[in-house]
Amino acid sequence: MFTIGDFARYGRVSPRMLRHYDAIGLLTPDRTDPATGYRLYGAAQLARLNRIIALKDLGFTLQQVGAVLDERVGPEELRGMLRLRRAELAEAVAAASARLTRVEARLRSIESEGHMPADDVVIKTVPAVRVAELTGTAASYQPQDIGPVIGPLYERLLPLLEGAGLRPTGPGIACYEDAPGGGGAIVVHAGVTVSAPVGPVGDTEVRVVELPPFEAATIVHRGAMDDVLSTTHTLARWLDANGYRSTGYSREVNLECPPDRESWVTELQEPVAKD
């Protein structure tokens, strides 16, 4: 028979862990000295302890370990548990690999520029959102072509919503798409978040539409949108360095729009997928 200290040394675990296994019924001592209360373990119990350690190392919970050891789990169920664990580990490896790619890209950026980048790119899932919008056409994606179109759209949109009794429930969201006629022109969508039903707003040009959810690479632009190109270039370089590609049209979420345009805060959301 082994004392708890000796058994712990042979099993490469702590006495505290053995006491915990005893408390939950996973590995009870062979006997307990009635006079001293000392736990005593038999040599044959090392096999069960080794199986506990091995199953824990696979990532199973102690409850699952107990079910496997006590044969309350059949072969098919055990195979299913192992397949699920394999999928979880594969997902964790993929996430760690993506994180390693981002770390390496950040190191390259610091080494080339000599300082920590001030603009951080974050990958996140953007939920579906309902917006009331007006649309117009701009000659190109260049800020100098978009600005004269989107500004007047918002100036018209907000009074129209107020007249229809609709109150914005969130930030303004602008998005763009190629115009049907081609030639480099784009359709500008100027919208604000609302909680109204999808469809036309009265007899106006305003429509309430639902923008779908998507996986996005996001970056925060500070300042007037006339100067947004430097931020979009930073985002593009990050996508290339981290193995992402754009999958559609981007959005601009107006987080803060004070009268001073240089104090604007806008989140750029680029739909992406991993290469």
PDB file of N, CA, C and O in Angstrom, residues 135-183:
ATOM      1  N   THR A 135     -29.983  57.064 -51.812  1.00  0.00           N
ATOM      2  CA  THR A 135     -28.868  56.695 -52.679  1.00  0.00           C
ATOM      3  C   THR A 135     -28.630  57.765 -53.729  1.00  0.00           C
ATOM      4  O   THR A 135     -29.527  58.527 -54.096  1.00  0.00           O
ATOM      5  N   GLY A 136     -27.393  57.815 -54.181  1.00  0.00           N
ATOM      6  CA  GLY A 136     -27.003  58.725 -55.245  1.00  0.00           C
ATOM      7  C   GLY A 136     -25.872  58.093 -56.027  1.00  0.00           C
ATOM      8  O   GLY A 136     -25.415  56.990 -55.705  1.00  0.00           O
ATOM      9  N   THR A 137     -25.382  58.775 -57.052  1.00  0.00           N
ATOM     10  CA  THR A 137     -24.316  58.244 -57.898  1.00  0.00           C
ATOM     11  C   THR A 137     -23.123  59.185 -57.868  1.00  0.00           C
ATOM     12  O   THR A 137     -23.266  60.402 -58.018  1.00  0.00           O
ATOM     13  N   ALA A 138     -21.937  58.598 -57.660  1.00  0.00           N
ATOM     14  CA  ALA A 138     -20.689  59.356 -57.687  1.00  0.00           C
ATOM     15  C   ALA A 138     -19.852  58.872 -58.861  1.00  0.00           C
ATOM     16  O   ALA A 138     -19.996  57.728 -59.320  1.00  0.00           O
ATOM     17  N   ALA A 139     -18.965  59.718 -59.328  1.00  0.00           N
ATOM     18  CA  ALA A 139     -18.171  59.400 -60.519  1.00  0.00           C
ATOM     19  C   ALA A 139     -17.151  58.303 -60.265  1.00  0.00           C
ATOM     20  O   ALA A 139     -16.774  57.571 -61.177  1.00  0.00           O
ATOM     21  N   SER A 140     -16.675  58.182 -59.011  1.00  0.00           N
ATOM     22  CA  SER A 140     -15.668  57.168 -58.702  1.00  0.00           C
ATOM     23  C   SER A 140     -15.623  56.954 -57.197  1.00  0.00           C
ATOM     24  O   SER A 140     -16.368  57.582 -56.437  1.00  0.00           O
ATOM     25  N   TYR A 141     -14.731  56.054 -56.771  1.00  0.00           N
ATOM     26  CA  TYR A 141     -14.549  55.794 -55.345  1.00  0.00           C
ATOM     27  C   TYR A 141     -13.658  56.848 -54.682  1.00  0.00           C
ATOM     28  O   TYR A 141     -13.434  56.785 -53.475  1.00  0.00           O
ATOM     29  N   GLN A 142     -13.118  57.763 -55.421  1.00  0.00           N
ATOM     30  CA  GLN A 142     -12.236  58.765 -54.844  1.00  0.00           C
ATOM     31  C   GLN A 142     -13.012  59.668 -53.890  1.00  0.00           C
ATOM     32  O   GLN A 142     -14.152  60.046 -54.167  1.00  0.00           O
ATOM     33  N   PRO A 143     -12.399  60.025 -52.736  1.00  0.00           N
ATOM     34  CA  PRO A 143     -13.079  60.878 -51.763  1.00  0.00           C
ATOM     35  C   PRO A 143     -13.598  62.180 -52.350  1.00  0.00           C
ATOM     36  O   PRO A 143     -14.676  62.658 -51.968  1.00  0.00           O
ATOM     37  N   GLN A 144     -12.856  62.764 -53.289  1.00  0.00           N
ATOM     38  CA  GLN A 144     -13.299  64.040 -53.859  1.00  0.00           C
ATOM     39  C   GLN A 144     -14.555  63.889 -54.703  1.00  0.00           C
ATOM     40  O   GLN A 144     -15.279  64.866 -54.945  1.00  0.00           O
ATOM     41  N   ASP A 145     -14.854  62.644 -55.162  1.00  0.00           N
ATOM     42  CA  ASP A 145     -16.088  62.409 -55.910  1.00  0.00           C
ATOM     43  C   ASP A 145     -17.233  61.982 -54.990  1.00  0.00           C
ATOM     44  O   ASP A 145     -18.397  62.306 -55.250  1.00  0.00           O
ATOM     45  N   ILE A 146     -16.896  61.273 -53.916  1.00  0.00           N
ATOM     46  CA  ILE A 146     -17.935  60.790 -53.004  1.00  0.00           C
ATOM     47  C   ILE A 146     -18.457  61.916 -52.118  1.00  0.00           C
ATOM     48  O   ILE A 146     -19.665  62.040 -51.877  1.00  0.00           O
ATOM     49  N   GLY A 147     -17.555  62.768 -51.621  1.00  0.00           N
ATOM     50  CA  GLY A 147     -17.938  63.819 -50.677  1.00  0.00           C
ATOM     51  C   GLY A 147     -19.090  64.694 -51.148  1.00  0.00           C
ATOM     52  O   GLY A 147     -20.072  64.896 -50.421  1.00  0.00           O
ATOM     53  N   PRO A 148     -19.041  65.224 -52.364  1.00  0.00           N
ATOM     54  CA  PRO A 148     -20.135  66.103 -52.824  1.00  0.00           C
ATOM     55  C   PRO A 148     -21.473  65.381 -53.005  1.00  0.00           C
ATOM     56  O   PRO A 148     -22.508  66.034 -53.128  1.00  0.00           O
ATOM     57  N   VAL A 149     -21.443  64.035 -53.013  1.00  0.00           N
ATOM     58  CA  VAL A 149     -22.682  63.269 -53.171  1.00  0.00           C
ATOM     59  C   VAL A 149     -23.249  62.859 -51.817  1.00  0.00           C
ATOM     60  O   VAL A 149     -24.432  63.049 -51.535  1.00  0.00           O
ATOM     61  N   ILE A 150     -22.401  62.321 -50.968  1.00  0.00           N
ATOM     62  CA  ILE A 150     -22.909  61.755 -49.724  1.00  0.00           C
ATOM     63  C   ILE A 150     -23.333  62.829 -48.728  1.00  0.00           C
ATOM     64  O   ILE A 150     -24.295  62.638 -47.962  1.00  0.00           O
ATOM     65  N   GLY A 151     -22.653  63.977 -48.722  1.00  0.00           N
ATOM     66  CA  GLY A 151     -23.035  65.050 -47.803  1.00  0.00           C
ATOM     67  C   GLY A 151     -24.474  65.505 -48.006  1.00  0.00           C
ATOM     68  O   GLY A 151     -25.279  65.506 -47.068  1.00  0.00           O
ATOM     69  N   PRO A 152     -24.851  65.878 -49.229  1.00  0.00           N
ATOM     70  CA  PRO A 152     -26.239  66.290 -49.471  1.00  0.00           C
ATOM     71  C   PRO A 152     -27.255  65.180 -49.213  1.00  0.00           C
ATOM     72  O   PRO A 152     -28.391  65.461 -48.816  1.00  0.00           O
ATOM     73  N   LEU A 153     -26.861  63.923 -49.453  1.00  0.00           N
ATOM     74  CA  LEU A 153     -27.790  62.816 -49.174  1.00  0.00           C
ATOM     75  C   LEU A 153     -28.165  62.796 -47.692  1.00  0.00           C
ATOM     76  O   LEU A 153     -29.337  62.650 -47.329  1.00  0.00           O
ATOM     77  N   TYR A 154     -27.171  62.919 -46.810  1.00  0.00           N
ATOM     78  CA  TYR A 154     -27.453  62.926 -45.370  1.00  0.00           C
ATOM     79  C   TYR A 154     -28.247  64.175 -44.973  1.00  0.00           C
ATOM     80  O   TYR A 154     -29.111  64.114 -44.092  1.00  0.00           O
ATOM     81  N   GLU A 155     -27.933  65.300 -45.599  1.00  0.00           N
ATOM     82  CA  GLU A 155     -28.667  66.532 -45.286  1.00  0.00           C
ATOM     83  C   GLU A 155     -30.151  66.397 -45.620  1.00  0.00           C
ATOM     84  O   GLU A 155     -31.013  66.947 -44.921  1.00  0.00           O
ATOM     85  N   ARG A 156     -30.482  65.647 -46.668  1.00  0.00           N
ATOM     86  CA  ARG A 156     -31.877  65.400 -47.026  1.00  0.00           C
ATOM     87  C   ARG A 156     -32.497  64.292 -46.178  1.00  0.00           C
ATOM     88  O   ARG A 156     -33.671  64.339 -45.829  1.00  0.00           O
ATOM     89  N   LEU A 157     -31.688  63.275 -45.857  1.00  0.00           N
ATOM     90  CA  LEU A 157     -32.222  62.077 -45.196  1.00  0.00           C
ATOM     91  C   LEU A 157     -32.781  62.369 -43.816  1.00  0.00           C
ATOM     92  O   LEU A 157     -33.907  61.951 -43.485  1.00  0.00           O
ATOM     93  N   LEU A 158     -32.043  63.074 -42.991  1.00  0.00           N
ATOM     94  CA  LEU A 158     -32.455  63.250 -41.603  1.00  0.00           C
ATOM     95  C   LEU A 158     -33.774  64.013 -41.467  1.00  0.00           C
ATOM     96  O   LEU A 158     -34.659  63.594 -40.698  1.00  0.00           O
ATOM     97  N   PRO A 159     -33.993  65.123 -42.188  1.00  0.00           N
ATOM     98  CA  PRO A 159     -35.307  65.783 -42.110  1.00  0.00           C
ATOM     99  C   PRO A 159     -36.449  64.892 -42.609  1.00  0.00           C
ATOM    100  O   PRO A 159     -37.562  64.936 -42.076  1.00  0.00           O
ATOM    101  N   LEU A 160     -36.191  64.087 -43.646  1.00  0.00           N
ATOM    102  CA  LEU A 160     -37.229  63.199 -44.161  1.00  0.00           C
ATOM    103  C   LEU A 160     -37.633  62.161 -43.108  1.00  0.00           C
ATOM    104  O   LEU A 160     -38.813  61.838 -42.949  1.00  0.00           O
ATOM    105  N   LEU A 161     -36.654  61.644 -42.394  1.00  0.00           N
ATOM    106  CA  LEU A 161     -36.957  60.669 -41.337  1.00  0.00           C
ATOM    107  C   LEU A 161     -37.748  61.319 -40.217  1.00  0.00           C
ATOM    108  O   LEU A 161     -38.710  60.739 -39.693  1.00  0.00           O
ATOM    109  N   GLU A 162     -37.328  62.520 -39.841  1.00  0.00           N
ATOM    110  CA  GLU A 162     -38.044  63.231 -38.777  1.00  0.00           C
ATOM    111  C   GLU A 162     -39.492  63.484 -39.191  1.00  0.00           C
ATOM    112  O   GLU A 162     -40.430  63.314 -38.393  1.00  0.00           O
ATOM    113  N   GLY A 163     -39.700  63.864 -40.463  1.00  0.00           N
ATOM    114  CA  GLY A 163     -41.055  64.104 -40.937  1.00  0.00           C
ATOM    115  C   GLY A 163     -41.901  62.854 -40.961  1.00  0.00           C
ATOM    116  O   GLY A 163     -43.124  62.903 -40.815  1.00  0.00           O
ATOM    117  N   ALA A 164     -41.245  61.683 -41.126  1.00  0.00           N
ATOM    118  CA  ALA A 164     -41.970  60.416 -41.155  1.00  0.00           C
ATOM    119  C   ALA A 164     -42.113  59.801 -39.760  1.00  0.00           C
ATOM    120  O   ALA A 164     -42.674  58.723 -39.622  1.00  0.00           O
ATOM    121  N   GLY A 165     -41.599  60.514 -38.745  1.00  0.00           N
ATOM    122  CA  GLY A 165     -41.706  60.005 -37.379  1.00  0.00           C
ATOM    123  C   GLY A 165     -40.727  58.893 -37.053  1.00  0.00           C
ATOM    124  O   GLY A 165     -40.934  58.141 -36.104  1.00  0.00           O
ATOM    125  N   LEU A 166     -39.647  58.799 -37.829  1.00  0.00           N
ATOM    126  CA  LEU A 166     -38.628  57.780 -37.582  1.00  0.00           C
ATOM    127  C   LEU A 166     -37.433  58.414 -36.883  1.00  0.00           C
ATOM    128  O   LEU A 166     -36.916  59.435 -37.322  1.00  0.00           O
ATOM    129  N   ARG A 167     -37.020  57.774 -35.802  1.00  0.00           N
ATOM    130  CA  ARG A 167     -35.878  58.277 -35.037  1.00  0.00           C
ATOM    131  C   ARG A 167     -34.692  57.311 -35.210  1.00  0.00           C
ATOM    132  O   ARG A 167     -34.860  56.094 -35.046  1.00  0.00           O
ATOM    133  N   PRO A 168     -33.517  57.826 -35.568  1.00  0.00           N
ATOM    134  CA  PRO A 168     -32.343  56.947 -35.666  1.00  0.00           C
ATOM    135  C   PRO A 168     -32.074  56.234 -34.341  1.00  0.00           C
ATOM    136  O   PRO A 168     -32.213  56.822 -33.263  1.00  0.00           O
ATOM    137  N   THR A 169     -31.707  54.963 -34.426  1.00  0.00           N
ATOM    138  CA  THR A 169     -31.412  54.165 -33.225  1.00  0.00           C
ATOM    139  C   THR A 169     -29.937  53.800 -33.126  1.00  0.00           C
ATOM    140  O   THR A 169     -29.547  53.064 -32.220  1.00  0.00           O
ATOM    141  N   GLY A 170     -29.144  54.290 -34.067  1.00  0.00           N
ATOM    142  CA  GLY A 170     -27.719  53.972 -34.059  1.00  0.00           C
ATOM    143  C   GLY A 170     -26.981  54.883 -35.016  1.00  0.00           C
ATOM    144  O   GLY A 170     -27.524  55.875 -35.507  1.00  0.00           O
ATOM    145  N   PRO A 171     -25.736  54.535 -35.317  1.00  0.00           N
ATOM    146  CA  PRO A 171     -24.901  55.423 -36.134  1.00  0.00           C
ATOM    147  C   PRO A 171     -25.301  55.430 -37.597  1.00  0.00           C
ATOM    148  O   PRO A 171     -26.048  54.571 -38.080  1.00  0.00           O
ATOM    149  N   GLY A 172     -24.777  56.412 -38.303  1.00  0.00           N
ATOM    150  CA  GLY A 172     -24.917  56.438 -39.749  1.00  0.00           C
ATOM    151  C   GLY A 172     -24.017  55.376 -40.362  1.00  0.00           C
ATOM    152  O   GLY A 172     -22.914  55.110 -39.863  1.00  0.00           O
ATOM    153  N   ILE A 173     -24.485  54.753 -41.435  1.00  0.00           N
ATOM    154  CA  ILE A 173     -23.710  53.720 -42.126  1.00  0.00           C
ATOM    155  C   ILE A 173     -23.749  54.012 -43.616  1.00  0.00           C
ATOM    156  O   ILE A 173     -24.827  54.062 -44.225  1.00  0.00           O
ATOM    157  N   ALA A 174     -22.589  54.225 -44.205  1.00  0.00           N
ATOM    158  CA  ALA A 174     -22.489  54.466 -45.640  1.00  0.00           C
ATOM    159  C   ALA A 174     -21.851  53.256 -46.306  1.00  0.00           C
ATOM    160  O   ALA A 174     -20.936  52.634 -45.751  1.00  0.00           O
ATOM    161  N   CYS A 175     -22.366  52.888 -47.469  1.00  0.00           N
ATOM    162  CA  CYS A 175     -21.751  51.808 -48.224  1.00  0.00           C
ATOM    163  C   CYS A 175     -21.855  52.126 -49.712  1.00  0.00           C
ATOM    164  O   CYS A 175     -22.601  53.023 -50.124  1.00  0.00           O
ATOM    165  N   TYR A 176     -21.108  51.389 -50.499  1.00  0.00           N
ATOM    166  CA  TYR A 176     -20.959  51.717 -51.914  1.00  0.00           C
ATOM    167  C   TYR A 176     -20.991  50.448 -52.753  1.00  0.00           C
ATOM    168  O   TYR A 176     -20.671  49.365 -52.284  1.00  0.00           O
ATOM    169  N   GLU A 177     -21.375  50.599 -54.019  1.00  0.00           N
ATOM    170  CA  GLU A 177     -21.323  49.494 -54.970  1.00  0.00           C
ATOM    171  C   GLU A 177     -21.168  50.071 -56.371  1.00  0.00           C
ATOM    172  O   GLU A 177     -21.488  51.244 -56.623  1.00  0.00           O
ATOM    173  N   ASP A 178     -20.653  49.238 -57.263  1.00  0.00           N
ATOM    174  CA  ASP A 178     -20.486  49.690 -58.650  1.00  0.00           C
ATOM    175  C   ASP A 178     -21.841  50.018 -59.264  1.00  0.00           C
ATOM    176  O   ASP A 178     -22.814  49.277 -59.086  1.00  0.00           O
ATOM    177  N   ALA A 179     -21.893  51.108 -59.988  1.00  0.00           N
ATOM    178  CA  ALA A 179     -23.137  51.495 -60.668  1.00  0.00           C
ATOM    179  C   ALA A 179     -23.431  50.525 -61.809  1.00  0.00           C
ATOM    180  O   ALA A 179     -22.497  50.000 -62.446  1.00  0.00           O
ATOM    181  N   PRO A 180     -24.699  50.236 -62.059  1.00  0.00           N
ATOM    182  CA  PRO A 180     -25.048  49.269 -63.111  1.00  0.00           C
ATOM    183  C   PRO A 180     -24.464  49.604 -64.484  1.00  0.00           C
ATOM    184  O   PRO A 180     -24.099  48.722 -65.242  1.00  0.00           O
ATOM    185  N   GLY A 181     -24.364  50.875 -64.814  1.00  0.00           N
ATOM    186  CA  GLY A 181     -23.871  51.250 -66.134  1.00  0.00           C
ATOM    187  C   GLY A 181     -22.375  51.104 -66.309  1.00  0.00           C
ATOM    188  O   GLY A 181     -21.867  51.231 -67.420  1.00  0.00           O
ATOM    189  N   GLY A 182     -21.633  50.851 -65.220  1.00  0.00           N
ATOM    190  CA  GLY A 182     -20.189  50.726 -65.331  1.00  0.00           C
ATOM    191  C   GLY A 182     -19.526  52.068 -65.531  1.00  0.00           C
ATOM    192  O   GLY A 182     -20.051  53.115 -65.150  1.00  0.00           O
ATOM    193  N   GLY A 183     -18.362  52.043 -66.130  1.00  0.00           N
ATOM    194  CA  GLY A 183     -17.627  53.279 -66.401  1.00  0.00           C
ATOM    195  C   GLY A 183     -16.947  53.854 -65.181  1.00  0.00           C
ATOM    196  O   GLY A 183     -16.527  55.010 -65.195  1.00  0.00           O
TER     197      GLY A 183
END
